[in-house]
Amino acid sequence: IRIPILNPDYSQKKDTTHVVGDSTIRTLLVQDTIRVGVFLPFCSSKNLTEETEGESAVENEEKEPVTLYGLTRISLDFMRGYDLAMDSLRSLGYYVEVDYYDTQNDTNVCKEILTRKELESYHLFVGPLFQTNFKIFADYAKNMGVPIVSPVKISSRLLLDNKYVIKSY
């Protein structure tokens, strides 16, 4: 019977880097924290409504269902599914940290998000959903050497021009 013994030298390694062609690939170990940035059009400002005036709103015991903006609904559904997948990874022993950003489906907002310093610490980007905004993030990911996943159908040209772009369908 062979019983594998944990090699203490291997378990102490925190970061290994491999060079393949013109690419540098960082190998993440199970104990590493994987940081993921998810960029979705939550469009939170389109869902804000003013409070209703008067006592009738308080007295009404039957509440009407909240109607969300279409992109907000889609983004929330995607976020719930993604969180479920991340919980599955965590149950397998992986450390995953996910940050969500509201792109508002606005190119200027996307450009503003890309100026944030914390993006440099991510290991993976997911989204945005729309091709125009995705292209902006894909160019940034290419410069940073970070893989970026498109959760929706995109042009194959983006795959040819950028080896960090991944199609998920």
PDB file of C-alpha atoms in Angstrom:
ATOM      1  CA  ILE A   1       0.000   0.000   0.000  1.00  0.00           C
ATOM      2  CA  ARG A   2       1.325   3.423  -0.984  1.00  0.00           C
ATOM      3  CA  ILE A   3       0.280   6.371   1.133  1.00  0.00           C
ATOM      4  CA  PRO A   4       1.287   9.737  -0.335  1.00  0.00           C
ATOM      5  CA  ILE A   5       2.952  12.093   2.105  1.00  0.00           C
ATOM      6  CA  LEU A   6       2.648  15.845   1.636  1.00  0.00           C
ATOM      7  CA  ASN A   7       5.957  17.259   0.484  1.00  0.00           C
ATOM      8  CA  PRO A   8       6.606  20.312   2.712  1.00  0.00           C
ATOM      9  CA  ASP A   9       8.748  21.975   0.038  1.00  0.00           C
ATOM     10  CA  TYR A  10       5.896  21.868  -2.460  1.00  0.00           C
ATOM     11  CA  SER A  11       3.260  23.092  -0.036  1.00  0.00           C
ATOM     12  CA  GLN A  12       5.403  26.129   0.856  1.00  0.00           C
ATOM     13  CA  LYS A  13       5.458  27.384  -2.722  1.00  0.00           C
ATOM     14  CA  LYS A  14       3.091  30.306  -3.005  1.00  0.00           C
ATOM     15  CA  ASP A  15       3.590  31.349  -6.587  1.00  0.00           C
ATOM     16  CA  THR A  16       4.929  29.578  -9.630  1.00  0.00           C
ATOM     17  CA  THR A  17       5.225  31.124 -13.036  1.00  0.00           C
ATOM     18  CA  HIS A  18       5.737  29.363 -16.347  1.00  0.00           C
ATOM     19  CA  VAL A  19       6.694  30.961 -19.647  1.00  0.00           C
ATOM     20  CA  VAL A  20       5.035  29.429 -22.695  1.00  0.00           C
ATOM     21  CA  GLY A  21       5.951  31.102 -25.963  1.00  0.00           C
ATOM     22  CA  ASP A  22       5.327  34.804 -25.464  1.00  0.00           C
ATOM     23  CA  SER A  23       2.886  34.226 -22.591  1.00  0.00           C
ATOM     24  CA  THR A  24       3.494  34.101 -18.879  1.00  0.00           C
ATOM     25  CA  ILE A  25       1.167  31.722 -17.070  1.00  0.00           C
ATOM     26  CA  ARG A  26       0.767  31.911 -13.311  1.00  0.00           C
ATOM     27  CA  THR A  27      -0.162  28.638 -11.647  1.00  0.00           C
ATOM     28  CA  LEU A  28      -2.562  29.067  -8.756  1.00  0.00           C
ATOM     29  CA  LEU A  29      -2.389  26.575  -5.933  1.00  0.00           C
ATOM     30  CA  VAL A  30      -5.464  25.418  -4.021  1.00  0.00           C
ATOM     31  CA  GLN A  31      -4.607  27.598  -1.025  1.00  0.00           C
ATOM     32  CA  ASP A  32      -4.355  30.760  -3.168  1.00  0.00           C
ATOM     33  CA  THR A  33      -7.233  33.204  -3.193  1.00  0.00           C
ATOM     34  CA  ILE A  34      -8.657  33.571  -6.690  1.00  0.00           C
ATOM     35  CA  ARG A  35      -9.920  37.112  -7.263  1.00  0.00           C
ATOM     36  CA  VAL A  36     -12.640  37.561  -9.886  1.00  0.00           C
ATOM     37  CA  GLY A  37     -14.160  40.772 -11.210  1.00  0.00           C
ATOM     38  CA  VAL A  38     -17.645  40.419 -12.698  1.00  0.00           C
ATOM     39  CA  PHE A  39     -18.943  43.298 -14.820  1.00  0.00           C
ATOM     40  CA  LEU A  40     -22.701  43.391 -15.401  1.00  0.00           C
ATOM     41  CA  PRO A  41     -25.265  46.039 -16.379  1.00  0.00           C
ATOM     42  CA  PHE A  42     -27.220  46.161 -13.110  1.00  0.00           C
ATOM     43  CA  CYS A  43     -28.450  49.654 -14.090  1.00  0.00           C
ATOM     44  CA  SER A  44     -29.308  50.285 -10.449  1.00  0.00           C
ATOM     45  CA  SER A  45     -30.198  53.927 -11.064  1.00  0.00           C
ATOM     46  CA  LYS A  46     -33.065  52.884 -13.364  1.00  0.00           C
ATOM     47  CA  ASN A  47     -34.682  50.929 -10.539  1.00  0.00           C
ATOM     48  CA  LEU A  48     -34.746  53.702  -7.981  1.00  0.00           C
ATOM     49  CA  THR A  49     -38.224  55.031  -7.420  1.00  0.00           C
ATOM     50  CA  GLU A  50     -39.417  57.832  -5.231  1.00  0.00           C
ATOM     51  CA  GLU A  51     -41.326  56.860  -2.125  1.00  0.00           C
ATOM     52  CA  THR A  52     -45.049  57.136  -2.524  1.00  0.00           C
ATOM     53  CA  GLU A  53     -46.590  60.004  -0.639  1.00  0.00           C
ATOM     54  CA  GLY A  54     -49.414  59.745   1.855  1.00  0.00           C
ATOM     55  CA  GLU A  55     -50.668  57.181   4.301  1.00  0.00           C
ATOM     56  CA  SER A  56     -52.356  54.956   1.710  1.00  0.00           C
ATOM     57  CA  ALA A  57     -49.058  53.316   0.766  1.00  0.00           C
ATOM     58  CA  VAL A  58     -48.359  52.443   4.402  1.00  0.00           C
ATOM     59  CA  GLU A  59     -51.860  51.141   5.047  1.00  0.00           C
ATOM     60  CA  ASN A  60     -51.920  48.895   1.967  1.00  0.00           C
ATOM     61  CA  GLU A  61     -51.071  45.415   3.268  1.00  0.00           C
ATOM     62  CA  GLU A  62     -50.963  43.800  -0.175  1.00  0.00           C
ATOM     63  CA  LYS A  63     -47.672  44.690  -1.808  1.00  0.00           C
ATOM     64  CA  GLU A  64     -47.388  44.753  -5.555  1.00  0.00           C
ATOM     65  CA  PRO A  65     -44.447  42.823  -7.021  1.00  0.00           C
ATOM     66  CA  VAL A  66     -41.448  44.997  -7.758  1.00  0.00           C
ATOM     67  CA  THR A  67     -40.855  45.457 -11.458  1.00  0.00           C
ATOM     68  CA  LEU A  68     -37.170  45.600 -12.309  1.00  0.00           C
ATOM     69  CA  TYR A  69     -35.535  47.031 -15.379  1.00  0.00           C
ATOM     70  CA  GLY A  70     -34.863  44.210 -17.879  1.00  0.00           C
ATOM     71  CA  LEU A  71     -31.049  44.361 -17.753  1.00  0.00           C
ATOM     72  CA  THR A  72     -31.181  44.465 -13.963  1.00  0.00           C
ATOM     73  CA  ARG A  73     -33.218  41.251 -13.904  1.00  0.00           C
ATOM     74  CA  ILE A  74     -30.804  39.532 -16.303  1.00  0.00           C
ATOM     75  CA  SER A  75     -27.779  40.702 -14.311  1.00  0.00           C
ATOM     76  CA  LEU A  76     -29.255  39.582 -10.990  1.00  0.00           C
ATOM     77  CA  ASP A  77     -30.083  36.142 -12.432  1.00  0.00           C
ATOM     78  CA  PHE A  78     -26.524  35.824 -13.755  1.00  0.00           C
ATOM     79  CA  MET A  79     -25.114  36.962 -10.409  1.00  0.00           C
ATOM     80  CA  ARG A  80     -27.148  34.380  -8.487  1.00  0.00           C
ATOM     81  CA  GLY A  81     -25.973  31.589 -10.791  1.00  0.00           C
ATOM     82  CA  TYR A  82     -22.378  32.753 -10.585  1.00  0.00           C
ATOM     83  CA  ASP A  83     -22.541  32.928  -6.782  1.00  0.00           C
ATOM     84  CA  LEU A  84     -23.876  29.376  -6.722  1.00  0.00           C
ATOM     85  CA  ALA A  85     -20.934  28.205  -8.859  1.00  0.00           C
ATOM     86  CA  MET A  86     -18.472  30.027  -6.595  1.00  0.00           C
ATOM     87  CA  ASP A  87     -20.044  28.400  -3.529  1.00  0.00           C
ATOM     88  CA  SER A  88     -19.427  25.021  -5.185  1.00  0.00           C
ATOM     89  CA  LEU A  89     -15.761  25.925  -5.696  1.00  0.00           C
ATOM     90  CA  ARG A  90     -15.482  27.054  -2.080  1.00  0.00           C
ATOM     91  CA  SER A  91     -16.935  23.744  -0.906  1.00  0.00           C
ATOM     92  CA  LEU A  92     -14.114  22.014  -2.818  1.00  0.00           C
ATOM     93  CA  GLY A  93     -11.567  23.999  -0.833  1.00  0.00           C
ATOM     94  CA  TYR A  94     -10.816  26.854  -3.220  1.00  0.00           C
ATOM     95  CA  TYR A  95     -10.658  30.401  -1.926  1.00  0.00           C
ATOM     96  CA  VAL A  96     -12.625  32.621  -4.291  1.00  0.00           C
ATOM     97  CA  GLU A  97     -13.304  36.320  -3.877  1.00  0.00           C
ATOM     98  CA  VAL A  98     -15.815  37.879  -6.284  1.00  0.00           C
ATOM     99  CA  ASP A  99     -16.460  41.589  -6.776  1.00  0.00           C
ATOM    100  CA  TYR A 100     -19.376  42.816  -8.873  1.00  0.00           C
ATOM    101  CA  TYR A 101     -19.364  46.072 -10.819  1.00  0.00           C
ATOM    102  CA  ASP A 102     -22.318  47.897 -12.354  1.00  0.00           C
ATOM    103  CA  THR A 103     -21.345  48.863 -15.906  1.00  0.00           C
ATOM    104  CA  GLN A 104     -24.787  50.442 -16.444  1.00  0.00           C
ATOM    105  CA  ASN A 105     -24.322  49.369 -20.074  1.00  0.00           C
ATOM    106  CA  ASP A 106     -22.476  52.666 -20.519  1.00  0.00           C
ATOM    107  CA  THR A 107     -19.100  52.925 -22.252  1.00  0.00           C
ATOM    108  CA  ASN A 108     -18.044  55.897 -20.116  1.00  0.00           C
ATOM    109  CA  VAL A 109     -18.833  54.014 -16.904  1.00  0.00           C
ATOM    110  CA  CYS A 110     -16.797  51.047 -18.189  1.00  0.00           C
ATOM    111  CA  LYS A 111     -13.824  53.315 -18.900  1.00  0.00           C
ATOM    112  CA  GLU A 112     -14.122  54.791 -15.406  1.00  0.00           C
ATOM    113  CA  ILE A 113     -14.158  51.302 -13.843  1.00  0.00           C
ATOM    114  CA  LEU A 114     -10.969  50.419 -15.720  1.00  0.00           C
ATOM    115  CA  THR A 115      -9.119  53.277 -14.001  1.00  0.00           C
ATOM    116  CA  ARG A 116      -9.519  51.616 -10.587  1.00  0.00           C
ATOM    117  CA  LYS A 117      -6.357  50.290  -9.009  1.00  0.00           C
ATOM    118  CA  GLU A 118      -8.002  47.152  -7.533  1.00  0.00           C
ATOM    119  CA  LEU A 119      -8.479  45.653 -11.006  1.00  0.00           C
ATOM    120  CA  GLU A 120      -4.755  44.900 -11.111  1.00  0.00           C
ATOM    121  CA  SER A 121      -5.188  42.236  -8.414  1.00  0.00           C
ATOM    122  CA  TYR A 122      -7.786  40.139 -10.281  1.00  0.00           C
ATOM    123  CA  HIS A 123      -7.004  36.727 -11.752  1.00  0.00           C
ATOM    124  CA  LEU A 124     -10.116  36.623 -13.957  1.00  0.00           C
ATOM    125  CA  PHE A 125     -12.644  39.013 -15.489  1.00  0.00           C
ATOM    126  CA  VAL A 126     -16.195  37.984 -16.420  1.00  0.00           C
ATOM    127  CA  GLY A 127     -18.288  40.198 -18.703  1.00  0.00           C
ATOM    128  CA  PRO A 128     -19.493  42.783 -19.628  1.00  0.00           C
ATOM    129  CA  LEU A 129     -22.494  41.395 -21.467  1.00  0.00           C
ATOM    130  CA  PHE A 130     -22.505  43.698 -24.497  1.00  0.00           C
ATOM    131  CA  GLN A 131     -19.851  43.463 -27.191  1.00  0.00           C
ATOM    132  CA  THR A 132     -18.908  47.162 -27.309  1.00  0.00           C
ATOM    133  CA  ASN A 133     -18.152  47.251 -23.598  1.00  0.00           C
ATOM    134  CA  PHE A 134     -16.651  43.758 -23.662  1.00  0.00           C
ATOM    135  CA  LYS A 135     -14.125  44.904 -26.281  1.00  0.00           C
ATOM    136  CA  ILE A 136     -12.964  47.713 -23.975  1.00  0.00           C
ATOM    137  CA  PHE A 137     -12.447  45.261 -21.112  1.00  0.00           C
ATOM    138  CA  ALA A 138     -10.837  42.667 -23.410  1.00  0.00           C
ATOM    139  CA  ASP A 139      -8.216  45.199 -24.499  1.00  0.00           C
ATOM    140  CA  TYR A 140      -7.507  46.032 -20.860  1.00  0.00           C
ATOM    141  CA  ALA A 141      -7.312  42.315 -19.963  1.00  0.00           C
ATOM    142  CA  LYS A 142      -4.887  41.722 -22.815  1.00  0.00           C
ATOM    143  CA  ASN A 143      -2.592  44.489 -21.543  1.00  0.00           C
ATOM    144  CA  MET A 144      -2.800  43.128 -17.982  1.00  0.00           C
ATOM    145  CA  GLY A 145      -2.413  39.462 -19.035  1.00  0.00           C
ATOM    146  CA  VAL A 146      -5.668  38.469 -17.326  1.00  0.00           C
ATOM    147  CA  PRO A 147      -8.144  35.978 -18.843  1.00  0.00           C
ATOM    148  CA  ILE A 148     -11.574  37.423 -19.590  1.00  0.00           C
ATOM    149  CA  VAL A 149     -14.709  35.333 -20.099  1.00  0.00           C
ATOM    150  CA  SER A 150     -17.597  36.400 -22.273  1.00  0.00           C
ATOM    151  CA  PRO A 151     -20.801  34.954 -20.844  1.00  0.00           C
ATOM    152  CA  VAL A 152     -22.678  35.733 -24.063  1.00  0.00           C
ATOM    153  CA  LYS A 153     -22.083  35.295 -27.777  1.00  0.00           C
ATOM    154  CA  ILE A 154     -19.312  37.508 -29.148  1.00  0.00           C
ATOM    155  CA  SER A 155     -17.597  37.968 -32.481  1.00  0.00           C
ATOM    156  CA  SER A 156     -14.885  35.424 -33.248  1.00  0.00           C
ATOM    157  CA  ARG A 157     -12.640  38.345 -34.214  1.00  0.00           C
ATOM    158  CA  LEU A 158     -12.205  39.099 -30.518  1.00  0.00           C
ATOM    159  CA  LEU A 159     -10.842  35.578 -30.050  1.00  0.00           C
ATOM    160  CA  LEU A 160      -8.333  35.954 -32.863  1.00  0.00           C
ATOM    161  CA  ASP A 161      -7.020  39.307 -31.704  1.00  0.00           C
ATOM    162  CA  ASN A 162      -6.767  38.455 -28.014  1.00  0.00           C
ATOM    163  CA  LYS A 163      -5.567  35.148 -26.585  1.00  0.00           C
ATOM    164  CA  TYR A 164      -6.959  36.070 -23.152  1.00  0.00           C
ATOM    165  CA  VAL A 165     -10.593  36.077 -24.352  1.00  0.00           C
ATOM    166  CA  ILE A 166     -12.633  32.984 -23.524  1.00  0.00           C
ATOM    167  CA  LYS A 167     -16.091  32.123 -24.836  1.00  0.00           C
ATOM    168  CA  SER A 168     -18.313  30.422 -22.288  1.00  0.00           C
ATOM    169  CA  TYR A 169     -21.030  28.975 -24.504  1.00  0.00           C
TER     170      TYR A 169
END
